[in-house]
Short mmCIF file of N, CA and C in Angstrom, two decimals:
data_model
loop_
_atom_site.label_atom_id
_atom_site.label_comp_id
_atom_site.label_asym_id
_atom_site.label_seq_id
_atom_site.Cartn_x
_atom_site.Cartn_y
_atom_site.Cartn_z
N GLN S 9 13.25 8.40 -12.76
CA GLN S 9 13.34 9.33 -11.58
C GLN S 9 12.68 8.70 -10.24
N VAL S 10 11.42 8.36 -10.01
CA VAL S 10 11.14 8.04 -9.21
C VAL S 10 11.05 6.12 -9.06
N GLN S 11 11.33 5.71 -8.00
CA GLN S 11 11.15 4.03 -8.13
C GLN S 11 10.53 3.78 -6.79
N LEU S 12 9.65 2.62 -6.68
CA LEU S 12 8.87 2.41 -5.92
C LEU S 12 9.05 0.80 -6.08
N VAL S 13 9.75 0.03 -5.06
CA VAL S 13 10.20 -1.37 -5.04
C VAL S 13 9.60 -2.12 -3.94
N GLU S 14 8.57 -3.22 -4.30
CA GLU S 14 7.85 -3.90 -3.41
C GLU S 14 8.84 -5.13 -2.95
N SER S 15 8.23 -5.49 -1.49
CA SER S 15 9.20 -6.81 -1.20
C SER S 15 8.38 -7.55 -0.41
N GLY S 16 9.05 -8.58 0.32
CA GLY S 16 8.11 -9.39 1.50
C GLY S 16 6.77 -10.12 0.93
N GLY S 17 6.68 -10.60 0.16
CA GLY S 17 5.52 -11.11 -0.28
C GLY S 17 5.72 -12.59 -0.21
N GLY S 18 4.81 -13.65 -0.40
CA GLY S 18 5.49 -14.75 0.04
C GLY S 18 3.73 -15.32 -0.05
N SER S 19 4.09 -17.14 0.53
CA SER S 19 2.71 -17.58 0.71
C SER S 19 2.71 -17.69 2.23
N VAL S 20 1.25 -18.09 2.64
CA VAL S 20 1.39 -18.03 4.40
C VAL S 20 0.19 -18.73 4.25
N GLN S 21 -0.12 -19.62 5.32
CA GLN S 21 -1.35 -20.16 5.85
C GLN S 21 -2.41 -19.40 6.55
N ALA S 22 -3.48 -19.56 6.47
CA ALA S 22 -5.04 -18.80 6.98
C ALA S 22 -4.18 -18.45 8.48
N GLY S 23 -4.74 -17.18 8.89
CA GLY S 23 -4.27 -16.98 10.24
C GLY S 23 -2.12 -16.45 10.53
N GLY S 24 -2.20 -16.67 9.37
CA GLY S 24 -0.71 -16.36 9.57
C GLY S 24 0.07 -14.42 9.32
N SER S 25 1.09 -14.09 9.15
CA SER S 25 1.42 -12.99 9.05
C SER S 25 2.57 -12.62 7.99
N LEU S 26 2.45 -11.61 7.40
CA LEU S 26 3.70 -11.08 6.63
C LEU S 26 4.02 -9.69 6.68
N ARG S 27 4.54 -9.26 6.62
CA ARG S 27 5.15 -7.89 6.41
C ARG S 27 5.83 -7.33 5.01
N LEU S 28 5.30 -6.00 4.60
CA LEU S 28 5.38 -6.35 3.00
C LEU S 28 6.17 -5.00 3.19
N SER S 29 7.31 -4.52 2.36
CA SER S 29 8.02 -2.98 2.19
C SER S 29 8.11 -2.86 0.66
N CYS S 30 8.33 -1.61 1.32
CA CYS S 30 8.11 -0.72 -0.17
C CYS S 30 9.31 0.52 -0.16
N ALA S 31 10.40 0.33 -0.66
CA ALA S 31 11.19 0.92 -0.77
C ALA S 31 11.17 2.21 -1.95
N VAL S 32 10.93 3.34 -1.41
CA VAL S 32 11.22 4.71 -2.42
C VAL S 32 12.66 5.53 -2.90
N SER S 33 12.79 5.48 -4.12
CA SER S 33 13.62 6.48 -4.52
C SER S 33 13.28 7.40 -5.15
N GLY S 34 14.15 8.62 -5.56
CA GLY S 34 14.19 9.60 -6.17
C GLY S 34 13.26 10.67 -5.66
N TYR S 35 13.03 11.21 -6.38
CA TYR S 35 12.10 12.62 -6.03
C TYR S 35 10.67 12.73 -6.17
N THR S 36 9.62 12.31 -5.09
CA THR S 36 8.41 12.27 -5.45
C THR S 36 7.36 13.62 -5.80
N TYR S 37 8.32 14.22 -6.38
CA TYR S 37 7.52 16.18 -6.76
C TYR S 37 6.35 16.15 -5.78
N GLY S 38 6.64 16.43 -4.17
CA GLY S 38 5.90 16.70 -3.41
C GLY S 38 4.97 15.58 -2.88
N SER S 39 4.50 14.21 -3.52
CA SER S 39 3.71 13.48 -3.19
C SER S 39 3.58 13.21 -1.42
N ASN S 40 2.74 13.37 -0.74
CA ASN S 40 2.24 13.25 0.51
C ASN S 40 1.41 12.41 0.60
N TYR S 41 1.00 11.48 -0.10
CA TYR S 41 0.13 10.57 0.07
C TYR S 41 0.78 8.92 -0.35
N MET S 42 1.13 7.89 0.87
CA MET S 42 1.62 6.85 -0.08
C MET S 42 0.48 5.72 0.45
N ALA S 43 0.09 4.62 -0.23
CA ALA S 43 -0.69 3.73 -0.31
C ALA S 43 -0.39 2.34 -0.13
N TRP S 44 -0.99 0.98 -0.15
CA TRP S 44 -1.11 0.28 -0.81
C TRP S 44 -2.38 -0.44 -1.45
N PHE S 45 -1.97 -0.81 -2.59
CA PHE S 45 -3.25 -1.58 -3.31
C PHE S 45 -2.99 -2.99 -3.31
N ARG S 46 -4.48 -3.68 -3.59
CA ARG S 46 -4.18 -4.84 -4.10
C ARG S 46 -5.23 -5.26 -4.82
N GLN S 47 -4.79 -6.04 -5.75
CA GLN S 47 -5.91 -6.87 -6.67
C GLN S 47 -5.14 -8.24 -7.14
N ALA S 48 -6.35 -8.78 -6.95
CA ALA S 48 -6.73 -10.43 -7.06
C ALA S 48 -7.31 -10.55 -8.39
N PRO S 49 -6.95 -11.71 -8.96
CA PRO S 49 -7.55 -12.13 -10.20
C PRO S 49 -8.92 -11.84 -10.30
N GLY S 50 -9.11 -11.23 -11.77
CA GLY S 50 -10.78 -10.84 -11.86
C GLY S 50 -11.45 -9.86 -11.28
N LYS S 51 -10.53 -8.96 -10.13
CA LYS S 51 -11.40 -8.23 -9.48
C LYS S 51 -10.72 -6.80 -9.92
N GLU S 52 -10.81 -5.76 -9.33
CA GLU S 52 -10.44 -4.25 -9.75
C GLU S 52 -9.19 -4.04 -8.78
N ARG S 53 -8.74 -3.22 -8.86
CA ARG S 53 -7.75 -2.93 -8.17
C ARG S 53 -8.23 -1.89 -6.82
N GLU S 54 -8.14 -2.38 -5.49
CA GLU S 54 -8.46 -1.65 -4.52
C GLU S 54 -7.54 -1.00 -3.47
N GLY S 55 -7.84 -0.12 -2.80
CA GLY S 55 -7.17 0.75 -2.03
C GLY S 55 -6.76 -0.13 -0.46
N VAL S 56 -5.73 -0.41 0.01
CA VAL S 56 -6.25 -1.38 1.48
C VAL S 56 -5.52 -0.74 2.45
N ALA S 57 -4.45 0.51 2.56
CA ALA S 57 -4.08 1.37 3.56
C ALA S 57 -3.35 2.23 2.83
N SER S 58 -3.64 3.32 3.24
CA SER S 58 -2.52 4.76 3.29
C SER S 58 -2.67 5.59 4.49
N ILE S 59 -0.97 6.28 3.91
CA ILE S 59 -0.96 6.93 5.36
C ILE S 59 -0.01 8.05 4.67
N VAL S 60 -0.61 9.31 5.52
CA VAL S 60 -0.28 10.83 5.02
C VAL S 60 1.36 11.15 5.39
N ARG S 61 1.93 11.37 4.66
CA ARG S 61 3.47 11.88 5.01
C ARG S 61 4.21 12.30 5.87
N ASP S 62 3.35 13.67 6.30
CA ASP S 62 3.99 14.90 7.14
C ASP S 62 2.86 14.50 8.28
N THR S 63 2.05 14.19 8.20
CA THR S 63 1.25 14.23 10.22
C THR S 63 0.71 12.64 10.15
N GLY S 64 1.24 11.52 9.34
CA GLY S 64 1.06 10.34 9.80
C GLY S 64 0.00 9.57 10.09
N ALA S 65 -1.32 10.68 9.56
CA ALA S 65 -3.03 9.68 9.43
C ALA S 65 -2.88 8.65 8.26
N THR S 66 -3.72 7.79 9.15
CA THR S 66 -3.61 6.41 8.35
C THR S 66 -5.32 5.86 7.90
N TYR S 67 -5.41 5.59 6.80
CA TYR S 67 -6.94 5.32 6.39
C TYR S 67 -6.52 3.78 5.83
N TYR S 68 -7.68 2.90 6.52
CA TYR S 68 -7.97 1.36 6.30
C TYR S 68 -8.80 1.28 5.20
N ALA S 69 -9.36 0.52 4.50
CA ALA S 69 -10.05 -0.51 4.21
C ALA S 69 -10.78 -1.47 4.90
N ASP S 70 -12.19 -1.36 4.96
CA ASP S 70 -13.33 -1.60 6.09
C ASP S 70 -12.54 -3.34 6.05
N SER S 71 -11.44 -4.12 4.73
CA SER S 71 -12.10 -5.61 4.95
C SER S 71 -10.73 -5.56 5.66
N VAL S 72 -9.97 -4.45 5.72
CA VAL S 72 -8.61 -5.14 6.72
C VAL S 72 -8.49 -4.37 7.97
N LYS S 73 -9.23 -3.33 8.09
CA LYS S 73 -9.49 -2.60 9.54
C LYS S 73 -9.22 -3.87 10.64
N GLY S 74 -8.06 -3.30 11.38
CA GLY S 74 -7.72 -4.46 12.87
C GLY S 74 -6.85 -5.05 12.72
N ARG S 75 -6.54 -5.62 11.37
CA ARG S 75 -5.68 -6.70 11.17
C ARG S 75 -4.27 -6.32 10.17
N PHE S 76 -4.42 -5.03 9.60
CA PHE S 76 -3.45 -4.54 8.84
C PHE S 76 -3.32 -3.27 9.82
N THR S 77 -1.55 -2.87 9.13
CA THR S 77 -1.22 -1.68 9.63
C THR S 77 -0.41 -1.24 8.70
N ILE S 78 -0.16 -0.04 8.40
CA ILE S 78 0.79 0.86 7.42
C ILE S 78 1.74 1.46 8.07
N SER S 79 2.62 1.78 7.96
CA SER S 79 3.68 2.79 8.57
C SER S 79 4.88 3.06 7.54
N ARG S 80 5.56 3.91 8.33
CA ARG S 80 6.40 4.66 7.62
C ARG S 80 7.61 5.24 8.06
N ASP S 81 8.86 4.51 7.28
CA ASP S 81 10.31 5.17 8.07
C ASP S 81 10.89 5.91 7.36
N ASN S 82 10.51 7.53 7.68
CA ASN S 82 11.41 8.30 6.93
C ASN S 82 12.68 8.37 6.81
N ALA S 83 13.54 8.39 7.38
CA ALA S 83 14.73 7.80 7.35
C ALA S 83 15.49 6.91 6.61
N LYS S 84 14.43 5.88 6.25
CA LYS S 84 14.72 4.91 5.30
C LYS S 84 13.93 5.07 3.76
N ASN S 85 13.36 6.02 3.74
CA ASN S 85 12.18 6.36 2.75
C ASN S 85 11.40 4.91 2.21
N THR S 86 11.18 4.28 3.41
CA THR S 86 10.17 3.04 3.38
C THR S 86 8.93 3.20 4.26
N VAL S 87 8.14 2.29 3.22
CA VAL S 87 6.70 2.00 3.66
C VAL S 87 6.37 0.77 4.14
N TYR S 88 5.87 0.56 4.82
CA TYR S 88 5.63 -1.23 5.24
C TYR S 88 4.35 -1.26 5.59
N LEU S 89 3.84 -2.36 5.49
CA LEU S 89 2.64 -3.10 5.73
C LEU S 89 2.35 -4.60 6.31
N GLN S 90 2.10 -4.10 7.91
CA GLN S 90 2.09 -5.22 8.68
C GLN S 90 0.86 -6.53 8.59
N MET S 91 0.61 -7.33 8.01
CA MET S 91 -0.43 -8.21 7.58
C MET S 91 -0.80 -9.10 8.67
N ASN S 92 -1.73 -9.09 9.54
CA ASN S 92 -1.90 -10.10 10.82
C ASN S 92 -3.06 -10.74 10.58
N SER S 93 -3.36 -11.76 10.99
CA SER S 93 -4.33 -12.87 10.65
C SER S 93 -5.10 -12.80 9.42
N LEU S 94 -3.91 -13.37 8.51
CA LEU S 94 -4.59 -13.17 7.41
C LEU S 94 -5.72 -14.57 7.07
N LYS S 95 -6.14 -13.91 5.37
CA LYS S 95 -7.57 -14.70 5.49
C LYS S 95 -7.18 -15.10 3.56
N PRO S 96 -7.53 -16.28 3.28
CA PRO S 96 -7.68 -16.67 1.84
C PRO S 96 -7.89 -15.27 0.93
N GLU S 97 -8.73 -14.33 1.69
CA GLU S 97 -9.82 -13.67 0.22
C GLU S 97 -8.36 -12.48 0.30
N ASP S 98 -7.38 -12.46 1.00
CA ASP S 98 -6.54 -11.25 1.30
C ASP S 98 -5.48 -11.53 0.28
N THR S 99 -5.86 -12.89 -0.67
CA THR S 99 -4.57 -13.03 -1.83
C THR S 99 -4.92 -12.39 -2.71
N ALA S 100 -3.74 -11.62 -3.23
CA ALA S 100 -3.87 -10.65 -4.63
C ALA S 100 -2.01 -10.34 -4.36
N MET S 101 -1.76 -9.41 -5.97
CA MET S 101 -0.58 -8.78 -6.14
C MET S 101 -0.71 -7.38 -5.26
N TYR S 102 0.15 -7.24 -4.19
CA TYR S 102 -0.39 -5.96 -3.62
C TYR S 102 0.96 -4.96 -3.97
N TYR S 103 0.29 -4.10 -4.37
CA TYR S 103 1.14 -2.39 -5.19
C TYR S 103 1.21 -1.35 -3.76
N CYS S 104 2.48 -0.77 -3.93
CA CYS S 104 2.78 0.39 -3.21
C CYS S 104 2.27 1.40 -4.34
N ALA S 105 2.12 2.55 -3.90
CA ALA S 105 1.99 4.04 -4.31
C ALA S 105 1.88 4.98 -3.90
N THR S 106 2.34 6.07 -4.61
CA THR S 106 2.71 7.77 -3.63
C THR S 106 2.07 8.44 -4.63
N GLY S 107 1.14 9.46 -4.36
CA GLY S 107 0.86 10.66 -5.14
C GLY S 107 0.15 11.83 -4.03
N SER S 108 -0.45 12.77 -4.83
CA SER S 108 -0.60 14.05 -4.24
C SER S 108 -1.96 14.91 -4.58
N ARG S 109 -2.89 13.81 -4.98
CA ARG S 109 -4.11 14.06 -4.93
C ARG S 109 -5.42 14.02 -4.00
N GLY S 110 -4.83 13.25 -2.42
CA GLY S 110 -5.54 12.66 -1.58
C GLY S 110 -6.64 14.08 -1.11
N PRO S 111 -5.95 15.56 -1.11
CA PRO S 111 -7.24 16.32 -0.92
C PRO S 111 -8.45 16.43 -1.88
N TRP S 112 -8.38 15.69 -2.83
CA TRP S 112 -9.49 15.53 -4.01
C TRP S 112 -9.86 14.66 -3.84
N TYR S 113 -9.32 13.63 -4.12
CA TYR S 113 -9.71 12.53 -4.45
C TYR S 113 -10.13 11.01 -2.89
N GLY S 114 -9.46 11.63 -2.03
CA GLY S 114 -9.39 10.71 -0.73
C GLY S 114 -8.26 9.52 -0.84
N PRO S 115 -7.74 9.10 0.30
CA PRO S 115 -6.35 8.69 0.49
C PRO S 115 -6.65 7.11 -0.27
N LEU S 116 -7.73 6.96 -0.33
CA LEU S 116 -7.70 5.11 -0.87
C LEU S 116 -7.98 5.12 -2.62
N SER S 117 -8.34 6.16 -3.05
CA SER S 117 -8.78 6.32 -4.52
C SER S 117 -7.21 6.42 -5.12
N LEU S 118 -7.70 5.30 -6.42
CA LEU S 118 -6.42 5.44 -7.63
C LEU S 118 -5.95 6.57 -8.40
N GLN S 119 -7.11 7.67 -7.67
CA GLN S 119 -6.72 8.81 -8.81
C GLN S 119 -5.86 9.78 -7.87
N THR S 120 -5.71 9.72 -6.57
CA THR S 120 -4.64 10.01 -5.87
C THR S 120 -3.38 10.04 -6.03
N TYR S 121 -2.69 8.55 -6.86
CA TYR S 121 -1.84 8.12 -6.78
C TYR S 121 -0.90 8.00 -8.72
N ASN S 122 0.07 8.70 -8.28
CA ASN S 122 0.61 8.80 -9.69
C ASN S 122 2.18 7.65 -9.92
N TYR S 123 2.44 7.54 -8.72
CA TYR S 123 3.94 6.34 -8.97
C TYR S 123 3.56 5.40 -8.49
N TRP S 124 3.78 4.43 -8.98
CA TRP S 124 3.55 2.93 -8.96
C TRP S 124 4.54 1.95 -8.61
N GLY S 125 4.75 0.83 -7.96
CA GLY S 125 5.22 0.09 -8.05
C GLY S 125 4.94 -0.91 -8.75
N GLN S 126 5.98 -2.35 -9.23
CA GLN S 126 5.91 -3.47 -9.77
C GLN S 126 4.87 -4.11 -9.21
N GLY S 127 4.83 -4.58 -8.07
CA GLY S 127 4.08 -5.40 -7.11
C GLY S 127 4.84 -6.51 -6.28
N THR S 128 4.11 -7.46 -5.51
CA THR S 128 4.83 -8.34 -4.95
C THR S 128 3.16 -9.31 -4.56
N GLN S 129 3.68 -10.68 -4.58
CA GLN S 129 2.57 -11.52 -4.37
C GLN S 129 2.14 -11.80 -3.18
N VAL S 130 1.15 -11.88 -2.77
CA VAL S 130 0.90 -12.41 -1.09
C VAL S 130 -0.33 -13.43 -1.68
N THR S 131 0.00 -14.65 -1.19
CA THR S 131 -1.53 -15.89 -1.48
C THR S 131 -1.26 -16.31 0.47
N VAL S 132 -2.55 -16.33 0.35
CA VAL S 132 -2.85 -17.17 1.38
C VAL S 132 -3.60 -18.27 1.67
N THR S 133 -3.29 -19.53 2.25
CA THR S 133 -4.09 -20.88 1.72
C THR S 133 -4.38 -20.99 2.79
N SER S 134 -5.67 -21.90 2.80
CA SER S 134 -6.67 -22.04 3.94
C SER S 134 -5.91 -23.62 4.55
#
């Protein structure tokens, strides 16, 4: 019933920009939090950015603060991640997620989310 489909990944040089999109379909059963996570080879999946659906409040990992911006277009049921000043360490598979347990676990916790996309690859070369 619920699908999240990421797009916009690719390969860019350090200092470049990419804009990721996540199209959400189906009823998300009241999920109020949306987020982007990433996972690099050999590393754990980490929360990158999150946005609260009804208030628009945003949260960022320290490593991307000031460079990445999360936003949501409610009319299009789409969440975006604008990534600027990309660094090689940003290379990872990026996943979109939505969930409802933010008040308990926080906006960047894996435990908050129960719906996930398949991911889109971002590669940043030096």
